[in-house]
């Protein structure tokens, strides 16, 4: 079974990706899902729906928005628009990740299928590691990590549902607090161009402002306004010496 | 009318499939299709990436300022302070995520112990 280190088969790269479940980003995400699980239990979402939602959406902000819409009794189109707007961010992430993980022979249907497993954590982890892997190993490595992460977290929310309400409130709160901090730091750290940093700062400032100005549409408006401002800043502000627009 | 939207037969699952899965994966599929065409440095991609990041940032701001669940019982100033402390530590530690997360959580925990 032992092979030469450079000649990993697809299966070996898949397993190497799957082993990423024992990594700090993976633990953080599991912590965030424990928090999500606790939140779902509190709000009365049944366990089966929590698990199905986790597997099908596989994007925490979208899941939170969907639950919020269900509680508020929002109509299906209203909920679909709200979730769709929050999931928009996945498109450029996928767009950037695809050239990193595919090889020339990768069929598009494989990418369409595997793109489901791209979310913030799997994106950051794959972007950070793909460069060190030979081209033919990247897609299996990503698939191993991302599919394992999704499955483990679906099982996690199903198993822990109803258990975590017995955790002290402070622990549940701390776990739930992981998500925003993890998103800020991971997106900041993995940004390869400066407009991402501009957009993060402007979005954080505009979010609460639009929350008061246009309740219900604050994410959409702060996203569009913040994005345009960040884009303008990227064009207008002089670049640092040596900085590249990657 | 059922007591809750959550125990209404198959309806919640249809809701999840349409308003959750479809509207999320459509962006992933578009990302795959566009990823084959747009070059990384293109102007359109810079704009789309800016808007997408600002959208996520607004979601993050909501999670911190207007959370649901147990976090909503914590003081808002403490959540803001913990986020700011965590982010500052993250920057000072040369963008090591774990440092930012530990400091943010420690600030939140420490603050709660002092308040209660």
XYZ file of C-alpha atoms in Angstrom:
362
model
C 0.000 0.000 0.000
C 2.872 2.376 0.615
C 3.611 4.695 -2.237
C 6.242 7.187 -2.986
C 5.442 10.558 -1.351
C 4.994 12.365 -4.671
C 2.744 9.783 -6.236
C -0.357 10.127 -4.117
C -3.423 8.669 -5.753
C -6.698 10.594 -5.803
C -7.896 8.493 -2.876
C -4.850 9.374 -0.823
C -5.393 13.091 -1.509
C -9.066 12.723 -0.646
C -8.129 11.119 2.674
C -5.495 13.759 3.309
C -8.188 16.406 2.796
C -10.579 14.496 5.055
C -7.894 14.479 7.774
C -8.307 18.269 7.838
C -11.307 17.628 10.095
C -8.678 17.552 12.859
C -7.643 21.165 12.311
C -8.259 24.431 14.139
C -10.554 25.910 11.433
C -12.588 22.683 11.493
C -12.962 22.836 15.285
C -13.999 26.493 15.119
C -16.673 25.702 12.572
C -17.915 22.763 14.651
C -18.080 25.130 17.626
C -20.120 27.558 15.545
C -22.457 24.721 14.528
C -22.887 23.729 18.172
C -23.936 27.345 18.753
C -26.268 27.174 15.750
C -27.693 23.903 17.069
C -28.403 25.514 20.438
C -30.028 28.516 18.745
C -32.217 26.227 16.614
C -33.319 24.279 19.666
C -34.225 27.487 21.491
C -36.260 28.763 18.574
C -38.068 25.444 18.228
C -36.799 24.274 14.853
C -37.130 20.455 14.843
C -33.937 18.412 14.713
C -34.634 16.898 11.281
C -35.074 20.364 9.765
C -31.871 21.598 11.391
C -29.926 18.660 9.935
C -31.516 18.941 6.468
C -30.881 22.685 6.433
C -27.239 22.201 7.397
C -26.637 19.633 4.656
C -28.592 21.440 1.931
C -27.634 25.067 2.562
C -24.214 24.564 4.155
C -23.761 28.260 4.862
C -24.408 29.447 8.417
C -25.580 33.016 7.665
C -28.107 31.695 5.159
C -29.333 29.146 7.684
C -29.765 31.833 10.347
C -31.624 34.081 7.916
C -33.884 31.201 6.864
C -34.762 30.390 10.480
C -35.381 34.079 11.125
C -37.717 34.215 8.144
C -39.564 31.066 9.255
C -40.070 32.467 12.762
C -41.259 35.800 11.380
C -43.725 33.951 9.153
C -42.172 35.479 6.049
C -43.605 34.392 2.715
C -41.561 31.932 0.682
C -40.458 34.520 -1.932
C -39.416 36.960 0.810
C -37.385 34.262 2.562
C -35.872 33.100 -0.734
C -34.750 36.641 -1.564
C -33.264 37.198 1.895
C -31.345 33.901 1.870
C -30.360 34.311 -1.770
C -28.925 37.745 -1.043
C -26.811 36.409 1.796
C -25.639 33.502 -0.371
C -24.593 35.854 -3.184
C -21.224 36.152 -1.516
C -20.604 32.482 -2.369
C -20.487 33.221 -6.095
C -17.253 35.232 -6.165
C -15.756 32.842 -3.602
C -16.513 29.890 -5.858
C -15.341 31.862 -8.888
C -11.967 32.417 -7.249
C -11.610 28.892 -5.866
C -12.462 26.969 -9.052
C -9.250 27.816 -10.950
C -7.292 26.791 -7.827
C -8.705 23.284 -7.558
C -9.534 22.112 -11.068
C -7.150 20.531 -13.505
C -7.473 20.721 -17.267
C -9.319 17.400 -17.383
C -11.862 18.140 -14.631
C -15.387 17.847 -16.046
C -17.729 20.770 -15.290
C -20.381 18.506 -13.712
C -17.882 17.486 -11.038
C -17.215 21.134 -10.230
C -20.953 21.906 -10.171
C -21.532 19.032 -7.743
C -18.566 19.790 -5.502
C -19.278 23.530 -5.449
C -22.112 22.760 -3.031
C -19.537 22.084 -0.327
C -17.839 25.469 -0.677
C -18.515 27.699 2.319
C -16.310 30.121 4.194
C -14.316 27.538 6.159
C -13.767 25.079 3.331
C -12.902 27.974 1.029
C -10.309 29.490 3.365
C -8.775 26.101 4.176
C -8.547 25.048 0.522
C -7.181 28.410 -0.653
C -4.491 28.174 2.008
C -3.473 24.593 1.214
C -4.123 24.035 -2.501
C -0.947 25.767 -3.620
C 1.218 23.187 -1.822
C -0.481 20.251 -3.539
C 0.276 18.920 -7.040
C -2.397 19.958 -9.515
C -4.063 16.559 -9.885
C -4.394 16.226 -6.115
C -6.170 19.537 -5.474
C -9.722 18.598 -6.381
C -9.654 15.314 -4.380
C -8.036 17.163 -1.466
C -10.763 19.818 -1.519
C -13.483 17.169 -1.925
C -12.104 15.150 0.988
C -12.028 18.126 3.305
C -15.269 19.801 2.244
C -17.488 16.713 1.992
C -16.186 15.405 5.329
C -16.776 18.772 6.989
C -20.350 18.914 5.710
C -21.183 15.343 6.771
C -19.561 15.692 10.203
C -21.469 18.893 10.925
C -24.800 17.410 9.815
C -24.201 14.499 12.222
C -22.997 16.924 14.882
C -26.174 19.048 14.870
C -28.349 15.916 14.802
C -26.527 14.286 17.744
C -26.176 17.419 19.860
C -29.714 18.691 19.254
C -31.443 19.031 22.609
C -28.275 18.055 24.455
C -26.722 21.479 24.294
C -29.606 23.207 26.069
C -28.103 21.691 29.193
C -24.857 23.526 28.553
C -24.437 26.662 30.648
C -25.786 29.729 28.851
C -22.369 31.346 28.843
C -20.832 28.425 26.972
C -23.591 28.474 24.344
C -23.149 32.237 23.978
C -19.392 31.935 23.635
C -19.793 29.238 20.986
C -22.244 31.358 19.044
C -19.889 34.310 19.275
C -17.286 32.260 17.389
C -19.090 32.729 14.084
C -18.787 36.495 13.563
C -15.222 36.615 14.872
C -14.215 33.663 12.761
C -15.793 35.187 9.647
C -14.086 38.540 10.144
C -10.639 37.085 10.799
C -10.776 34.321 8.180
C -12.007 36.569 5.383
C -9.502 39.243 6.375
C -6.599 36.789 6.499
C -7.451 35.037 3.247
C -8.046 38.251 1.257
C -5.669 38.484 -1.662
C -6.599 41.982 -2.690
C -7.249 45.109 -0.715
C -10.833 45.825 -1.764
C -11.831 42.903 0.476
C -10.429 44.757 3.493
C -12.125 47.999 2.446
C -15.419 46.189 1.930
C -15.173 44.453 5.312
C -14.657 47.733 7.198
C -17.279 49.683 5.226
C -19.797 46.826 5.481
C -19.349 46.562 9.248
C -20.010 50.311 9.569
C -22.910 50.494 7.094
C -24.661 47.357 8.391
C -25.965 48.945 11.617
C -26.663 52.287 9.870
C -28.881 50.643 7.254
C -30.396 48.483 9.982
C -32.047 51.676 11.242
C -32.579 53.395 7.878
C -34.011 50.466 5.945
C -35.001 47.678 8.332
C -35.550 44.433 6.451
C -33.292 45.345 3.554
C -30.242 46.400 5.509
C -27.993 43.562 4.312
C -28.789 44.210 0.647
C -28.341 47.968 0.858
C -25.199 47.895 2.994
C -23.766 45.235 0.688
C -24.379 47.196 -2.500
C -23.465 50.605 -1.043
C -20.485 49.207 0.874
C -19.287 47.260 -2.152
C -19.432 50.291 -4.416
C -17.606 52.419 -1.828
C -14.939 49.729 -1.370
C -14.588 49.388 -5.134
C -14.198 53.167 -5.475
C -11.597 53.219 -2.700
C -9.698 50.461 -4.463
C -9.632 52.519 -7.661
C -8.906 55.905 -6.061
C -6.460 55.238 -3.235
C -2.822 55.006 -4.243
C -1.328 51.541 -3.938
C 1.409 50.708 -1.486
C 4.776 50.148 -3.047
C 5.191 46.543 -4.077
C 1.535 45.715 -3.508
C -0.097 43.834 -6.327
C -3.673 43.682 -7.385
C -3.946 39.907 -7.299
C -53.252 27.004 11.082
C -50.629 24.938 12.882
C -49.020 26.339 16.034
C -45.693 26.748 14.369
C -44.332 26.978 10.860
C -41.958 24.179 11.867
C -44.600 21.447 12.275
C -46.624 21.910 9.157
C -46.082 18.580 7.391
C -43.817 18.799 4.375
C -44.132 22.567 4.089
C -40.975 23.397 6.130
C -38.958 21.082 3.890
C -40.289 22.682 0.719
C -39.462 26.015 2.309
C -35.915 24.829 3.110
C -35.397 23.371 -0.371
C -36.593 26.457 -2.262
C -35.740 29.359 0.074
C -32.603 27.646 1.407
C -30.972 25.162 -0.895
C -31.904 26.409 -4.396
C -31.243 30.096 -3.778
C -27.888 29.212 -2.211
C -26.579 26.655 -4.677
C -27.586 28.729 -7.675
C -24.840 31.177 -6.674
C -22.358 28.330 -6.317
C -23.272 27.011 -9.773
C -23.008 30.504 -11.276
C -19.641 30.810 -9.560
C -18.445 27.644 -11.275
C -19.659 28.828 -14.676
C -18.259 32.335 -14.294
C -15.040 31.055 -12.721
C -14.208 29.527 -16.076
C -14.478 32.882 -17.826
C -13.544 35.806 -15.567
C -9.891 36.416 -14.974
C -8.901 37.092 -11.383
C -7.858 40.677 -12.011
C -10.909 41.752 -13.993
C -12.688 44.923 -12.926
C -16.109 43.267 -12.718
C -14.731 40.638 -10.339
C -13.249 43.328 -8.086
C -16.655 45.017 -7.880
C -18.557 41.763 -7.289
C -16.051 40.702 -4.651
C -16.406 44.077 -2.909
C -20.192 43.825 -2.822
C -20.085 40.219 -1.643
C -17.626 41.016 1.136
C -19.656 44.038 2.253
C -22.764 41.819 2.350
C -20.999 39.342 4.630
C -19.660 42.208 6.737
C -23.210 43.481 7.206
C -24.296 39.981 8.246
C -21.399 39.885 10.733
C -22.377 43.298 12.132
C -25.919 42.003 12.665
C -24.626 38.891 14.441
C -22.662 41.083 16.835
C -25.151 43.938 17.354
C -28.526 42.219 17.035
C -27.987 38.534 17.835
C -30.692 35.988 18.542
C -30.566 33.371 21.271
C -28.492 33.533 24.445
C -26.126 36.153 23.052
C -28.960 38.686 23.006
C -28.930 38.626 26.810
C -25.339 39.918 26.900
C -24.656 43.676 26.910
C -24.165 45.097 23.401
C -21.165 47.190 24.477
C -19.458 44.008 25.688
C -19.983 42.231 22.353
C -18.591 45.247 20.498
C -15.636 45.500 22.886
C -14.917 41.772 22.587
C -15.048 41.943 18.774
C -12.780 44.993 18.692
C -10.312 43.412 21.126
C -10.286 40.180 19.145
C -9.746 41.928 15.843
C -6.968 44.142 17.245
C -5.208 41.101 18.695
C -5.599 39.305 15.357
C -3.943 42.209 13.505
C -1.177 42.568 16.112
C -0.484 38.823 15.973
C 0.180 39.079 12.226
C -3.286 37.884 11.262
C -3.337 34.669 13.226
C -7.013 33.795 13.446
C -6.728 31.736 16.587
C -5.301 34.688 18.538
C -8.200 36.934 17.547
C -10.768 34.299 18.409
C -9.243 33.476 21.813
C -8.971 37.164 22.771
C -12.537 37.920 21.633
C -13.955 34.982 23.576
C -11.813 35.739 26.639
C -13.033 39.347 26.617
C -16.647 38.238 26.335
C -16.256 35.655 29.109
C -14.258 37.987 31.341
C -16.736 40.793 30.839
C -19.707 38.559 31.640
C -18.033 37.318 34.830
C -17.523 40.907 35.938
C -21.018 42.065 34.994
C -22.916 39.192 36.610
